[in-house]
JSON list of C-alpha atoms in Angstrom, two decimals:
[
{"chain": "A", "resi": 1, "resn": "MET", "atom": "CA", "xyz": [6.02, 4.84, 7.56]},
{"chain": "A", "resi": 2, "resn": "GLY", "atom": "CA", "xyz": [3.83, 7.63, 6.16]},
{"chain": "A", "resi": 3, "resn": "GLU", "atom": "CA", "xyz": [0.32, 9.20, 6.70]},
{"chain": "A", "resi": 4, "resn": "PHE", "atom": "CA", "xyz": [-1.18, 7.41, 3.21]},
{"chain": "A", "resi": 5, "resn": "VAL", "atom": "CA", "xyz": [1.29, 4.84, 2.11]},
{"chain": "A", "resi": 6, "resn": "ARG", "atom": "CA", "xyz": [2.87, 2.45, 4.53]},
{"chain": "A", "resi": 7, "resn": "VAL", "atom": "CA", "xyz": [5.39, -0.75, 3.91]},
{"chain": "A", "resi": 8, "resn": "GLU", "atom": "CA", "xyz": [4.48, -4.03, 5.16]},
{"chain": "A", "resi": 9, "resn": "THR", "atom": "CA", "xyz": [5.70, -7.38, 5.57]},
{"chain": "A", "resi": 10, "resn": "GLU", "atom": "CA", "xyz": [4.93, -11.10, 4.15]},
{"chain": "A", "resi": 11, "resn": "GLY", "atom": "CA", "xyz": [8.24, -12.93, 4.92]},
{"chain": "A", "resi": 12, "resn": "ALA", "atom": "CA", "xyz": [10.39, -11.90, 1.95]},
{"chain": "A", "resi": 13, "resn": "VAL", "atom": "CA", "xyz": [7.62, -9.87, 0.75]},
{"chain": "A", "resi": 14, "resn": "GLY", "atom": "CA", "xyz": [7.63, -6.09, 0.99]},
{"chain": "A", "resi": 15, "resn": "VAL", "atom": "CA", "xyz": [3.66, -5.24, 0.70]},
{"chain": "A", "resi": 16, "resn": "ILE", "atom": "CA", "xyz": [3.40, -0.84, -0.61]},
{"chain": "A", "resi": 17, "resn": "ARG", "atom": "CA", "xyz": [0.20, -0.38, 1.01]},
{"chain": "A", "resi": 18, "resn": "LEU", "atom": "CA", "xyz": [-2.00, 2.35, 0.17]},
{"chain": "A", "resi": 19, "resn": "ASP", "atom": "CA", "xyz": [-4.40, 3.65, 2.58]},
{"chain": "A", "resi": 20, "resn": "ARG", "atom": "CA", "xyz": [-6.43, 7.38, 1.61]},
{"chain": "A", "resi": 21, "resn": "PRO", "atom": "CA", "xyz": [-9.79, 7.03, 1.88]},
{"chain": "A", "resi": 22, "resn": "LYS", "atom": "CA", "xyz": [-12.23, 6.81, 0.16]},
{"chain": "A", "resi": 23, "resn": "MET", "atom": "CA", "xyz": [-10.39, 6.26, -3.32]},
{"chain": "A", "resi": 24, "resn": "ASN", "atom": "CA", "xyz": [-6.67, 5.95, -2.78]},
{"chain": "A", "resi": 25, "resn": "ALA", "atom": "CA", "xyz": [-6.43, 9.37, -4.97]},
{"chain": "A", "resi": 26, "resn": "LEU", "atom": "CA", "xyz": [-3.10, 9.76, -5.47]},
{"chain": "A", "resi": 27, "resn": "ASN", "atom": "CA", "xyz": [-2.55, 13.63, -3.90]},
{"chain": "A", "resi": 28, "resn": "VAL", "atom": "CA", "xyz": [1.14, 15.29, -4.12]},
{"chain": "A", "resi": 29, "resn": "GLN", "atom": "CA", "xyz": [1.63, 13.62, -0.12]},
{"chain": "A", "resi": 30, "resn": "VAL", "atom": "CA", "xyz": [0.37, 9.95, -1.49]},
{"chain": "A", "resi": 31, "resn": "GLN", "atom": "CA", "xyz": [3.07, 10.28, -4.53]},
{"chain": "A", "resi": 32, "resn": "ARG", "atom": "CA", "xyz": [5.50, 11.33, -2.33]},
{"chain": "A", "resi": 33, "resn": "GLU", "atom": "CA", "xyz": [4.62, 8.65, 0.45]},
{"chain": "A", "resi": 34, "resn": "LEU", "atom": "CA", "xyz": [5.32, 5.90, -2.54]},
{"chain": "A", "resi": 35, "resn": "HIS", "atom": "CA", "xyz": [8.33, 7.73, -3.95]},
{"chain": "A", "resi": 36, "resn": "GLU", "atom": "CA", "xyz": [9.66, 7.27, -0.25]},
{"chain": "A", "resi": 37, "resn": "ALA", "atom": "CA", "xyz": [7.99, 3.39, -0.41]},
{"chain": "A", "resi": 38, "resn": "ALA", "atom": "CA", "xyz": [9.96, 2.56, -3.54]},
{"chain": "A", "resi": 39, "resn": "ASP", "atom": "CA", "xyz": [13.23, 3.77, -1.74]},
{"chain": "A", "resi": 40, "resn": "GLN", "atom": "CA", "xyz": [12.62, 1.43, 1.25]},
{"chain": "A", "resi": 41, "resn": "VAL", "atom": "CA", "xyz": [11.97, -1.74, -0.40]},
{"chain": "A", "resi": 42, "resn": "SER", "atom": "CA", "xyz": [14.47, -0.99, -2.63]},
{"chain": "A", "resi": 43, "resn": "ALA", "atom": "CA", "xyz": [17.24, -0.64, -0.04]},
{"chain": "A", "resi": 44, "resn": "ASP", "atom": "CA", "xyz": [16.12, -3.61, 2.28]},
{"chain": "A", "resi": 45, "resn": "GLU", "atom": "CA", "xyz": [17.83, -6.70, 1.27]},
{"chain": "A", "resi": 46, "resn": "ALA", "atom": "CA", "xyz": [15.28, -8.45, 3.24]},
{"chain": "A", "resi": 47, "resn": "VAL", "atom": "CA", "xyz": [12.97, -7.77, 1.09]},
{"chain": "A", "resi": 48, "resn": "ARG", "atom": "CA", "xyz": [13.03, -10.01, -2.04]},
{"chain": "A", "resi": 49, "resn": "ALA", "atom": "CA", "xyz": [10.15, -9.41, -4.18]},
{"chain": "A", "resi": 50, "resn": "VAL", "atom": "CA", "xyz": [7.45, -6.90, -3.65]},
{"chain": "A", "resi": 51, "resn": "VAL", "atom": "CA", "xyz": [3.34, -6.32, -4.05]},
{"chain": "A", "resi": 52, "resn": "ILE", "atom": "CA", "xyz": [1.48, -2.94, -4.42]},
{"chain": "A", "resi": 53, "resn": "TRP", "atom": "CA", "xyz": [-1.96, -3.25, -2.84]},
{"chain": "A", "resi": 54, "resn": "GLY", "atom": "CA", "xyz": [-4.53, -0.47, -2.57]},
{"chain": "A", "resi": 55, "resn": "GLY", "atom": "CA", "xyz": [-7.16, -2.35, -0.16]},
{"chain": "A", "resi": 56, "resn": "GLU", "atom": "CA", "xyz": [-10.06, -4.52, -0.77]},
{"chain": "A", "resi": 57, "resn": "ARG", "atom": "CA", "xyz": [-12.32, -1.70, -1.92]},
{"chain": "A", "resi": 58, "resn": "VAL", "atom": "CA", "xyz": [-10.03, 0.25, -4.55]},
{"chain": "A", "resi": 59, "resn": "PHE", "atom": "CA", "xyz": [-6.21, 0.00, -5.60]},
{"chain": "A", "resi": 60, "resn": "ALA", "atom": "CA", "xyz": [-5.94, 3.89, -6.48]},
{"chain": "A", "resi": 61, "resn": "ALA", "atom": "CA", "xyz": [-8.69, 6.11, -8.90]},
{"chain": "A", "resi": 62, "resn": "GLY", "atom": "CA", "xyz": [-6.59, 8.14, -10.34]},
{"chain": "A", "resi": 63, "resn": "ALA", "atom": "CA", "xyz": [-5.00, 12.17, -8.94]},
{"chain": "A", "resi": 64, "resn": "ASP", "atom": "CA", "xyz": [-6.42, 13.99, -6.74]},
{"chain": "A", "resi": 65, "resn": "ILE", "atom": "CA", "xyz": [-8.71, 16.34, -8.86]},
{"chain": "A", "resi": 66, "resn": "LYS", "atom": "CA", "xyz": [-9.11, 18.79, -6.15]},
{"chain": "A", "resi": 67, "resn": "GLU", "atom": "CA", "xyz": [-6.15, 19.58, -5.78]},
{"chain": "A", "resi": 68, "resn": "MET", "atom": "CA", "xyz": [-5.09, 20.10, -9.86]},
{"chain": "A", "resi": 69, "resn": "GLN", "atom": "CA", "xyz": [-7.81, 22.05, -10.39]},
{"chain": "A", "resi": 70, "resn": "ASP", "atom": "CA", "xyz": [-6.16, 25.30, -9.22]},
{"chain": "A", "resi": 71, "resn": "MET", "atom": "CA", "xyz": [-2.58, 24.25, -10.59]},
{"chain": "A", "resi": 72, "resn": "SER", "atom": "CA", "xyz": [-1.20, 26.74, -13.07]},
{"chain": "A", "resi": 73, "resn": "TYR", "atom": "CA", "xyz": [1.51, 25.61, -15.88]},
{"chain": "A", "resi": 74, "resn": "ALA", "atom": "CA", "xyz": [3.89, 26.79, -13.42]},
{"chain": "A", "resi": 75, "resn": "ASP", "atom": "CA", "xyz": [2.75, 24.98, -11.10]},
{"chain": "A", "resi": 76, "resn": "MET", "atom": "CA", "xyz": [2.75, 21.65, -12.72]},
{"chain": "A", "resi": 77, "resn": "ALA", "atom": "CA", "xyz": [5.63, 22.10, -14.70]},
{"chain": "A", "resi": 78, "resn": "ARG", "atom": "CA", "xyz": [7.45, 21.48, -11.17]},
{"chain": "A", "resi": 79, "resn": "HIS", "atom": "CA", "xyz": [5.20, 19.06, -9.72]},
{"chain": "A", "resi": 80, "resn": "SER", "atom": "CA", "xyz": [5.01, 17.08, -13.16]},
{"chain": "A", "resi": 81, "resn": "VAL", "atom": "CA", "xyz": [9.10, 16.23, -12.25]},
{"chain": "A", "resi": 82, "resn": "ARG", "atom": "CA", "xyz": [7.87, 14.99, -9.49]},
{"chain": "A", "resi": 83, "resn": "LEU", "atom": "CA", "xyz": [4.88, 12.89, -10.13]},
{"chain": "A", "resi": 84, "resn": "GLN", "atom": "CA", "xyz": [7.08, 11.65, -13.12]},
{"chain": "A", "resi": 85, "resn": "ASN", "atom": "CA", "xyz": [10.63, 10.96, -10.62]},
{"chain": "A", "resi": 86, "resn": "ALA", "atom": "CA", "xyz": [8.08, 8.64, -8.05]},
{"chain": "A", "resi": 87, "resn": "PHE", "atom": "CA", "xyz": [6.71, 6.31, -10.55]},
{"chain": "A", "resi": 88, "resn": "LYS", "atom": "CA", "xyz": [10.19, 5.54, -12.17]},
{"chain": "A", "resi": 89, "resn": "ALA", "atom": "CA", "xyz": [11.08, 5.08, -8.45]},
{"chain": "A", "resi": 90, "resn": "LEU", "atom": "CA", "xyz": [8.70, 2.51, -8.17]},
{"chain": "A", "resi": 91, "resn": "ALA", "atom": "CA", "xyz": [9.27, 0.96, -11.73]},
{"chain": "A", "resi": 92, "resn": "GLY", "atom": "CA", "xyz": [12.79, 0.70, -10.76]},
{"chain": "A", "resi": 93, "resn": "ILE", "atom": "CA", "xyz": [12.62, -1.19, -8.04]},
{"chain": "A", "resi": 94, "resn": "PRO", "atom": "CA", "xyz": [15.03, -3.71, -8.44]},
{"chain": "A", "resi": 95, "resn": "LYS", "atom": "CA", "xyz": [12.87, -6.64, -7.64]},
{"chain": "A", "resi": 96, "resn": "PRO", "atom": "CA", "xyz": [9.93, -8.22, -8.92]},
{"chain": "A", "resi": 97, "resn": "VAL", "atom": "CA", "xyz": [6.93, -6.11, -8.45]},
{"chain": "A", "resi": 98, "resn": "ILE", "atom": "CA", "xyz": [3.47, -7.31, -8.63]},
{"chain": "A", "resi": 99, "resn": "ALA", "atom": "CA", "xyz": [0.16, -4.61, -8.55]},
{"chain": "A", "resi": 100, "resn": "ALA", "atom": "CA", "xyz": [-3.19, -6.57, -6.68]},
{"chain": "A", "resi": 101, "resn": "ILE", "atom": "CA", "xyz": [-5.89, -4.38, -7.94]},
{"chain": "A", "resi": 102, "resn": "THR", "atom": "CA", "xyz": [-9.22, -4.73, -6.67]},
{"chain": "A", "resi": 103, "resn": "GLY", "atom": "CA", "xyz": [-11.86, -1.62, -7.65]},
{"chain": "A", "resi": 104, "resn": "TYR", "atom": "CA", "xyz": [-10.79, 0.92, -9.46]},
{"chain": "A", "resi": 105, "resn": "ALA", "atom": "CA", "xyz": [-7.17, 1.20, -11.28]},
{"chain": "A", "resi": 106, "resn": "LEU", "atom": "CA", "xyz": [-8.01, 5.05, -13.41]},
{"chain": "A", "resi": 107, "resn": "GLY", "atom": "CA", "xyz": [-5.48, 7.36, -14.34]},
{"chain": "A", "resi": 108, "resn": "GLY", "atom": "CA", "xyz": [-2.89, 7.66, -12.25]},
{"chain": "A", "resi": 109, "resn": "GLY", "atom": "CA", "xyz": [-4.24, 4.69, -10.53]},
{"chain": "A", "resi": 110, "resn": "CYS", "atom": "CA", "xyz": [-3.43, 2.81, -13.54]},
{"chain": "A", "resi": 111, "resn": "GLU", "atom": "CA", "xyz": [-0.25, 4.26, -14.35]},
{"chain": "A", "resi": 112, "resn": "LEU", "atom": "CA", "xyz": [0.68, 3.19, -10.97]},
{"chain": "A", "resi": 113, "resn": "ALA", "atom": "CA", "xyz": [-0.47, -0.37, -11.82]},
{"chain": "A", "resi": 114, "resn": "LEU", "atom": "CA", "xyz": [1.94, -0.11, -14.77]},
{"chain": "A", "resi": 115, "resn": "THR", "atom": "CA", "xyz": [5.26, 0.19, -12.52]},
{"chain": "A", "resi": 116, "resn": "ALA", "atom": "CA", "xyz": [4.92, -3.15, -11.93]},
{"chain": "A", "resi": 117, "resn": "ASP", "atom": "CA", "xyz": [6.27, -6.19, -13.82]},
{"chain": "A", "resi": 118, "resn": "PHE", "atom": "CA", "xyz": [2.86, -8.40, -13.30]},
{"chain": "A", "resi": 119, "resn": "ARG", "atom": "CA", "xyz": [-0.45, -7.11, -12.89]},
{"chain": "A", "resi": 120, "resn": "VAL", "atom": "CA", "xyz": [-3.15, -8.93, -10.52]},
{"chain": "A", "resi": 121, "resn": "ALA", "atom": "CA", "xyz": [-6.82, -7.97, -10.83]},
{"chain": "A", "resi": 122, "resn": "ALA", "atom": "CA", "xyz": [-9.95, -9.13, -9.37]},
{"chain": "A", "resi": 123, "resn": "GLU", "atom": "CA", "xyz": [-13.05, -9.91, -11.60]},
{"chain": "A", "resi": 124, "resn": "ASP", "atom": "CA", "xyz": [-14.88, -6.87, -10.99]},
{"chain": "A", "resi": 125, "resn": "ALA", "atom": "CA", "xyz": [-12.13, -4.45, -11.65]},
{"chain": "A", "resi": 126, "resn": "LYS", "atom": "CA", "xyz": [-11.93, -1.34, -13.83]},
{"chain": "A", "resi": 127, "resn": "LEU", "atom": "CA", "xyz": [-9.16, -0.03, -15.36]},
{"chain": "A", "resi": 128, "resn": "GLY", "atom": "CA", "xyz": [-8.43, 3.17, -17.57]},
{"chain": "A", "resi": 129, "resn": "GLN", "atom": "CA", "xyz": [-6.75, 6.38, -18.66]},
{"chain": "A", "resi": 130, "resn": "PRO", "atom": "CA", "xyz": [-9.80, 9.34, -18.52]},
{"chain": "A", "resi": 131, "resn": "GLU", "atom": "CA", "xyz": [-7.21, 11.94, -18.59]},
{"chain": "A", "resi": 132, "resn": "ILE", "atom": "CA", "xyz": [-8.72, 12.56, -22.04]},
{"chain": "A", "resi": 133, "resn": "LEU", "atom": "CA", "xyz": [-12.15, 13.34, -20.31]},
{"chain": "A", "resi": 134, "resn": "LEU", "atom": "CA", "xyz": [-10.44, 16.12, -18.37]},
{"chain": "A", "resi": 135, "resn": "GLY", "atom": "CA", "xyz": [-8.94, 18.02, -21.16]},
{"chain": "A", "resi": 136, "resn": "LEU", "atom": "CA", "xyz": [-5.90, 16.13, -19.92]},
{"chain": "A", "resi": 137, "resn": "ILE", "atom": "CA", "xyz": [-3.41, 13.12, -21.07]},
{"chain": "A", "resi": 138, "resn": "PRO", "atom": "CA", "xyz": [-1.65, 11.00, -18.95]},
{"chain": "A", "resi": 139, "resn": "GLY", "atom": "CA", "xyz": [1.81, 12.30, -17.24]},
{"chain": "A", "resi": 140, "resn": "ALA", "atom": "CA", "xyz": [2.92, 9.71, -14.92]},
{"chain": "A", "resi": 141, "resn": "GLY", "atom": "CA", "xyz": [3.80, 6.70, -18.07]},
{"chain": "A", "resi": 142, "resn": "GLY", "atom": "CA", "xyz": [0.18, 6.46, -19.37]},
{"chain": "A", "resi": 143, "resn": "THR", "atom": "CA", "xyz": [1.50, 7.24, -22.86]},
{"chain": "A", "resi": 144, "resn": "GLN", "atom": "CA", "xyz": [4.51, 5.29, -22.43]},
{"chain": "A", "resi": 145, "resn": "ARG", "atom": "CA", "xyz": [4.76, 2.03, -20.58]},
{"chain": "A", "resi": 146, "resn": "LEU", "atom": "CA", "xyz": [1.04, 1.61, -21.94]},
{"chain": "A", "resi": 147, "resn": "PRO", "atom": "CA", "xyz": [1.92, 1.31, -25.49]},
{"chain": "A", "resi": 148, "resn": "ARG", "atom": "CA", "xyz": [5.29, -1.08, -24.74]},
{"chain": "A", "resi": 149, "resn": "LEU", "atom": "CA", "xyz": [2.79, -3.02, -22.47]},
{"chain": "A", "resi": 150, "resn": "VAL", "atom": "CA", "xyz": [-0.32, -3.55, -24.93]},
{"chain": "A", "resi": 151, "resn": "GLY", "atom": "CA", "xyz": [0.82, -1.77, -28.17]},
{"chain": "A", "resi": 152, "resn": "PRO", "atom": "CA", "xyz": [0.63, 1.15, -29.58]},
{"chain": "A", "resi": 153, "resn": "ALA", "atom": "CA", "xyz": [-2.88, 1.23, -31.56]},
{"chain": "A", "resi": 154, "resn": "LYS", "atom": "CA", "xyz": [-4.60, -0.45, -27.97]},
{"chain": "A", "resi": 155, "resn": "ALA", "atom": "CA", "xyz": [-3.10, 2.25, -26.36]},
{"chain": "A", "resi": 156, "resn": "LYS", "atom": "CA", "xyz": [-3.90, 4.69, -27.78]},
{"chain": "A", "resi": 157, "resn": "ASP", "atom": "CA", "xyz": [-7.90, 3.73, -27.87]},
{"chain": "A", "resi": 158, "resn": "LEU", "atom": "CA", "xyz": [-7.99, 3.99, -24.33]},
{"chain": "A", "resi": 159, "resn": "ILE", "atom": "CA", "xyz": [-5.78, 6.89, -23.97]},
{"chain": "A", "resi": 160, "resn": "PHE", "atom": "CA", "xyz": [-7.84, 8.92, -26.95]},
{"chain": "A", "resi": 161, "resn": "SER", "atom": "CA", "xyz": [-11.49, 7.38, -25.78]},
{"chain": "A", "resi": 162, "resn": "GLY", "atom": "CA", "xyz": [-10.60, 7.33, -21.70]},
{"chain": "A", "resi": 163, "resn": "ARG", "atom": "CA", "xyz": [-13.00, 4.27, -21.63]},
{"chain": "A", "resi": 164, "resn": "GLN", "atom": "CA", "xyz": [-12.95, 1.68, -19.10]},
{"chain": "A", "resi": 165, "resn": "VAL", "atom": "CA", "xyz": [-12.21, -1.34, -19.33]},
{"chain": "A", "resi": 166, "resn": "ASP", "atom": "CA", "xyz": [-13.66, -4.63, -17.12]},
{"chain": "A", "resi": 167, "resn": "ALA", "atom": "CA", "xyz": [-10.85, -7.29, -15.88]},
{"chain": "A", "resi": 168, "resn": "ALA", "atom": "CA", "xyz": [-11.99, -9.24, -19.04]},
{"chain": "A", "resi": 169, "resn": "GLU", "atom": "CA", "xyz": [-10.99, -7.68, -21.79]},
{"chain": "A", "resi": 170, "resn": "ALA", "atom": "CA", "xyz": [-7.33, -6.25, -19.62]},
{"chain": "A", "resi": 171, "resn": "LEU", "atom": "CA", "xyz": [-6.95, -9.42, -19.55]},
{"chain": "A", "resi": 172, "resn": "ALA", "atom": "CA", "xyz": [-7.18, -10.11, -23.09]},
{"chain": "A", "resi": 173, "resn": "ILE", "atom": "CA", "xyz": [-5.34, -7.10, -23.95]},
{"chain": "A", "resi": 174, "resn": "GLY", "atom": "CA", "xyz": [-2.67, -7.70, -21.81]},
{"chain": "A", "resi": 175, "resn": "LEU", "atom": "CA", "xyz": [-2.95, -5.27, -19.65]},
{"chain": "A", "resi": 176, "resn": "VAL", "atom": "CA", "xyz": [-2.91, -7.97, -16.89]},
{"chain": "A", "resi": 177, "resn": "ASP", "atom": "CA", "xyz": [-1.75, -11.14, -15.74]},
{"chain": "A", "resi": 178, "resn": "ARG", "atom": "CA", "xyz": [-4.34, -13.00, -14.20]},
{"chain": "A", "resi": 179, "resn": "VAL", "atom": "CA", "xyz": [-7.94, -12.30, -13.12]},
{"chain": "A", "resi": 180, "resn": "VAL", "atom": "CA", "xyz": [-8.91, -13.90, -9.64]},
{"chain": "A", "resi": 181, "resn": "PRO", "atom": "CA", "xyz": [-12.15, -13.24, -7.31]},
{"chain": "A", "resi": 182, "resn": "ALA", "atom": "CA", "xyz": [-11.75, -9.68, -5.68]},
{"chain": "A", "resi": 183, "resn": "ALA", "atom": "CA", "xyz": [-11.77, -11.53, -1.94]},
{"chain": "A", "resi": 184, "resn": "GLU", "atom": "CA", "xyz": [-8.32, -13.68, -3.41]},
{"chain": "A", "resi": 185, "resn": "VAL", "atom": "CA", "xyz": [-6.48, -10.58, -5.53]},
{"chain": "A", "resi": 186, "resn": "TYR", "atom": "CA", "xyz": [-3.73, -9.82, -2.24]},
{"chain": "A", "resi": 187, "resn": "LYS", "atom": "CA", "xyz": [-3.81, -13.44, -1.32]},
{"chain": "A", "resi": 188, "resn": "THR", "atom": "CA", "xyz": [-2.49, -14.64, -5.23]},
{"chain": "A", "resi": 189, "resn": "ALA", "atom": "CA", "xyz": [-0.09, -11.24, -5.24]},
{"chain": "A", "resi": 190, "resn": "VAL", "atom": "CA", "xyz": [1.36, -12.52, -2.32]},
{"chain": "A", "resi": 191, "resn": "GLU", "atom": "CA", "xyz": [1.67, -16.00, -3.16]},
{"chain": "A", "resi": 192, "resn": "TRP", "atom": "CA", "xyz": [2.93, -15.45, -6.55]},
{"chain": "A", "resi": 193, "resn": "ALA", "atom": "CA", "xyz": [5.51, -12.54, -5.32]},
{"chain": "A", "resi": 194, "resn": "GLY", "atom": "CA", "xyz": [6.60, -15.03, -2.64]},
{"chain": "A", "resi": 195, "resn": "THR", "atom": "CA", "xyz": [7.71, -17.62, -5.66]},
{"chain": "A", "resi": 196, "resn": "PHE", "atom": "CA", "xyz": [10.64, -15.18, -6.15]},
{"chain": "A", "resi": 197, "resn": "ALA", "atom": "CA", "xyz": [11.60, -14.46, -2.62]},
{"chain": "A", "resi": 198, "resn": "GLY", "atom": "CA", "xyz": [13.85, -17.27, -2.94]},
{"chain": "A", "resi": 199, "resn": "GLY", "atom": "CA", "xyz": [15.23, -17.03, -6.04]},
{"chain": "A", "resi": 200, "resn": "PRO", "atom": "CA", "xyz": [18.85, -15.18, -6.70]},
{"chain": "A", "resi": 201, "resn": "ALA", "atom": "CA", "xyz": [18.08, -11.66, -6.00]},
{"chain": "A", "resi": 202, "resn": "LEU", "atom": "CA", "xyz": [21.22, -10.36, -8.10]},
{"chain": "A", "resi": 203, "resn": "ALA", "atom": "CA", "xyz": [20.11, -12.49, -11.43]},
{"chain": "A", "resi": 204, "resn": "LEU", "atom": "CA", "xyz": [16.53, -11.54, -10.40]},
{"chain": "A", "resi": 205, "resn": "LYS", "atom": "CA", "xyz": [17.84, -7.48, -11.03]},
{"chain": "A", "resi": 206, "resn": "ALA", "atom": "CA", "xyz": [20.22, -8.10, -13.72]},
{"chain": "A", "resi": 207, "resn": "ALA", "atom": "CA", "xyz": [16.81, -9.92, -15.74]},
{"chain": "A", "resi": 208, "resn": "LYS", "atom": "CA", "xyz": [14.39, -6.86, -14.94]},
{"chain": "A", "resi": 209, "resn": "GLU", "atom": "CA", "xyz": [16.98, -4.08, -15.86]},
{"chain": "A", "resi": 210, "resn": "ALA", "atom": "CA", "xyz": [17.91, -6.38, -19.17]},
{"chain": "A", "resi": 211, "resn": "VAL", "atom": "CA", "xyz": [14.35, -6.43, -20.27]},
{"chain": "A", "resi": 212, "resn": "ASP", "atom": "CA", "xyz": [13.24, -3.06, -19.24]},
{"chain": "A", "resi": 213, "resn": "HIS", "atom": "CA", "xyz": [16.37, -1.25, -20.68]},
{"chain": "A", "resi": 214, "resn": "GLY", "atom": "CA", "xyz": [16.27, -3.29, -23.74]},
{"chain": "A", "resi": 215, "resn": "LEU", "atom": "CA", "xyz": [13.18, -2.20, -24.85]},
{"chain": "A", "resi": 216, "resn": "GLU", "atom": "CA", "xyz": [14.34, 1.32, -24.48]},
{"chain": "A", "resi": 217, "resn": "VAL", "atom": "CA", "xyz": [16.78, 0.80, -27.66]},
{"chain": "A", "resi": 218, "resn": "ASP", "atom": "CA", "xyz": [18.18, -1.20, -30.75]},
{"chain": "A", "resi": 219, "resn": "LEU", "atom": "CA", "xyz": [18.06, -4.96, -30.79]},
{"chain": "A", "resi": 220, "resn": "ASP", "atom": "CA", "xyz": [21.73, -4.85, -30.94]},
{"chain": "A", "resi": 221, "resn": "THR", "atom": "CA", "xyz": [22.28, -2.65, -27.92]},
{"chain": "A", "resi": 222, "resn": "GLY", "atom": "CA", "xyz": [19.68, -4.94, -25.83]},
{"chain": "A", "resi": 223, "resn": "LEU", "atom": "CA", "xyz": [21.82, -7.45, -26.81]},
{"chain": "A", "resi": 224, "resn": "GLU", "atom": "CA", "xyz": [24.94, -6.38, -25.27]},
{"chain": "A", "resi": 225, "resn": "ILE", "atom": "CA", "xyz": [22.88, -5.26, -22.48]},
{"chain": "A", "resi": 226, "resn": "GLU", "atom": "CA", "xyz": [22.02, -8.56, -22.04]},
{"chain": "A", "resi": 227, "resn": "ARG", "atom": "CA", "xyz": [25.44, -9.54, -22.35]},
{"chain": "A", "resi": 228, "resn": "LEU", "atom": "CA", "xyz": [26.87, -7.49, -19.89]},
{"chain": "A", "resi": 229, "resn": "GLN", "atom": "CA", "xyz": [23.93, -8.51, -17.33]},
{"chain": "A", "resi": 230, "resn": "PHE", "atom": "CA", "xyz": [24.65, -12.19, -18.15]},
{"chain": "A", "resi": 231, "resn": "THR", "atom": "CA", "xyz": [28.43, -11.99, -17.69]},
{"chain": "A", "resi": 232, "resn": "GLY", "atom": "CA", "xyz": [28.09, -9.62, -14.39]},
{"chain": "A", "resi": 233, "resn": "THR", "atom": "CA", "xyz": [25.96, -12.81, -13.08]},
{"chain": "A", "resi": 234, "resn": "PHE", "atom": "CA", "xyz": [29.20, -14.94, -12.85]},
{"chain": "A", "resi": 235, "resn": "ALA", "atom": "CA", "xyz": [30.46, -12.78, -10.13]},
{"chain": "A", "resi": 236, "resn": "THR", "atom": "CA", "xyz": [27.40, -13.75, -7.56]},
{"chain": "A", "resi": 237, "resn": "ASP", "atom": "CA", "xyz": [27.71, -16.20, -4.91]},
{"chain": "A", "resi": 238, "resn": "ASP", "atom": "CA", "xyz": [24.19, -17.61, -6.06]},
{"chain": "A", "resi": 239, "resn": "ARG", "atom": "CA", "xyz": [25.75, -17.96, -9.58]},
{"chain": "A", "resi": 240, "resn": "THR", "atom": "CA", "xyz": [28.07, -20.47, -8.11]},
{"chain": "A", "resi": 241, "resn": "GLU", "atom": "CA", "xyz": [25.72, -22.30, -5.80]},
{"chain": "A", "resi": 242, "resn": "GLY", "atom": "CA", "xyz": [22.60, -22.40, -8.22]},
{"chain": "A", "resi": 243, "resn": "MET", "atom": "CA", "xyz": [25.97, -24.50, -10.96]},
{"chain": "A", "resi": 244, "resn": "ARG", "atom": "CA", "xyz": [26.92, -26.50, -7.88]},
{"chain": "A", "resi": 245, "resn": "ALA", "atom": "CA", "xyz": [23.52, -27.52, -6.93]},
{"chain": "A", "resi": 246, "resn": "PHE", "atom": "CA", "xyz": [22.66, -28.72, -10.95]},
{"chain": "A", "resi": 247, "resn": "VAL", "atom": "CA", "xyz": [25.75, -30.70, -10.66]},
{"chain": "A", "resi": 248, "resn": "ALA", "atom": "CA", "xyz": [24.92, -32.18, -7.74]},
{"chain": "A", "resi": 249, "resn": "LYS", "atom": "CA", "xyz": [21.22, -32.92, -8.37]},
{"chain": "A", "resi": 250, "resn": "GLU", "atom": "CA", "xyz": [20.55, -30.76, -5.28]},
{"chain": "A", "resi": 251, "resn": "LYS", "atom": "CA", "xyz": [17.61, -27.51, -4.58]},
{"chain": "A", "resi": 252, "resn": "PRO", "atom": "CA", "xyz": [19.77, -24.73, -4.28]},
{"chain": "A", "resi": 253, "resn": "GLY", "atom": "CA", "xyz": [19.87, -22.14, -1.43]},
{"chain": "A", "resi": 254, "resn": "PHE", "atom": "CA", "xyz": [20.18, -18.75, -3.03]},
{"chain": "A", "resi": 255, "resn": "ALA", "atom": "CA", "xyz": [21.37, -15.76, -0.46]},
{"chain": "A", "resi": 256, "resn": "GLY", "atom": "CA", "xyz": [20.42, -13.49, -2.83]},
{"chain": "A", "resi": 257, "resn": "ARG", "atom": "CA", "xyz": [24.61, -12.72, -2.79]}
]
């Protein structure tokens, strides 16, 4: 358990909880602790789905600008590798991941939300990539994950302007998947994650890897990735149980093996 990031559990749902007052600014320590939390939930077989949660007030308002202000090019050349590795670890969690967004998800906070498979936002949430207003560009996946999610034109609009979007617009462009009252964000995310917790863990992992890796390649290569992942599920106990239950007209009891 880190000073600013900890892993809690709600049944089979692991909750990566950010808690760095006041705005969950993502300084070097928080980035390191996020990486450690991602490794922890990835390795814990009892955790079957994950929620990333910044608390009732704010998801994450972005990088710690005061910490970055005095960094040289050489400093950032070294640090940016660690930054991206932390976010890669979060995006690579081999389980369904849901970001529960309240308040602001800006800059690095928006990029953090982009590492999740799904995003639940409060009605009054604000999202954006304002780095351009500092003379910068996103450095933790914003120029890559955002256009893959909302398309290049919408991504360029947000990145070039630095403007914030409200939850309604974020939903309309596909940046978030559900919008609920702020008081219901955490509960909605945990309940949604819970719907995956009893599923076939290895098949869910295979599906996530097939989709994510397939987006990076041409169609024929993507189909080969899918074929290999699909055939791999035939080596799992859950595939045997799923087909047995289907034939017997019973509910499967997946064990995650």
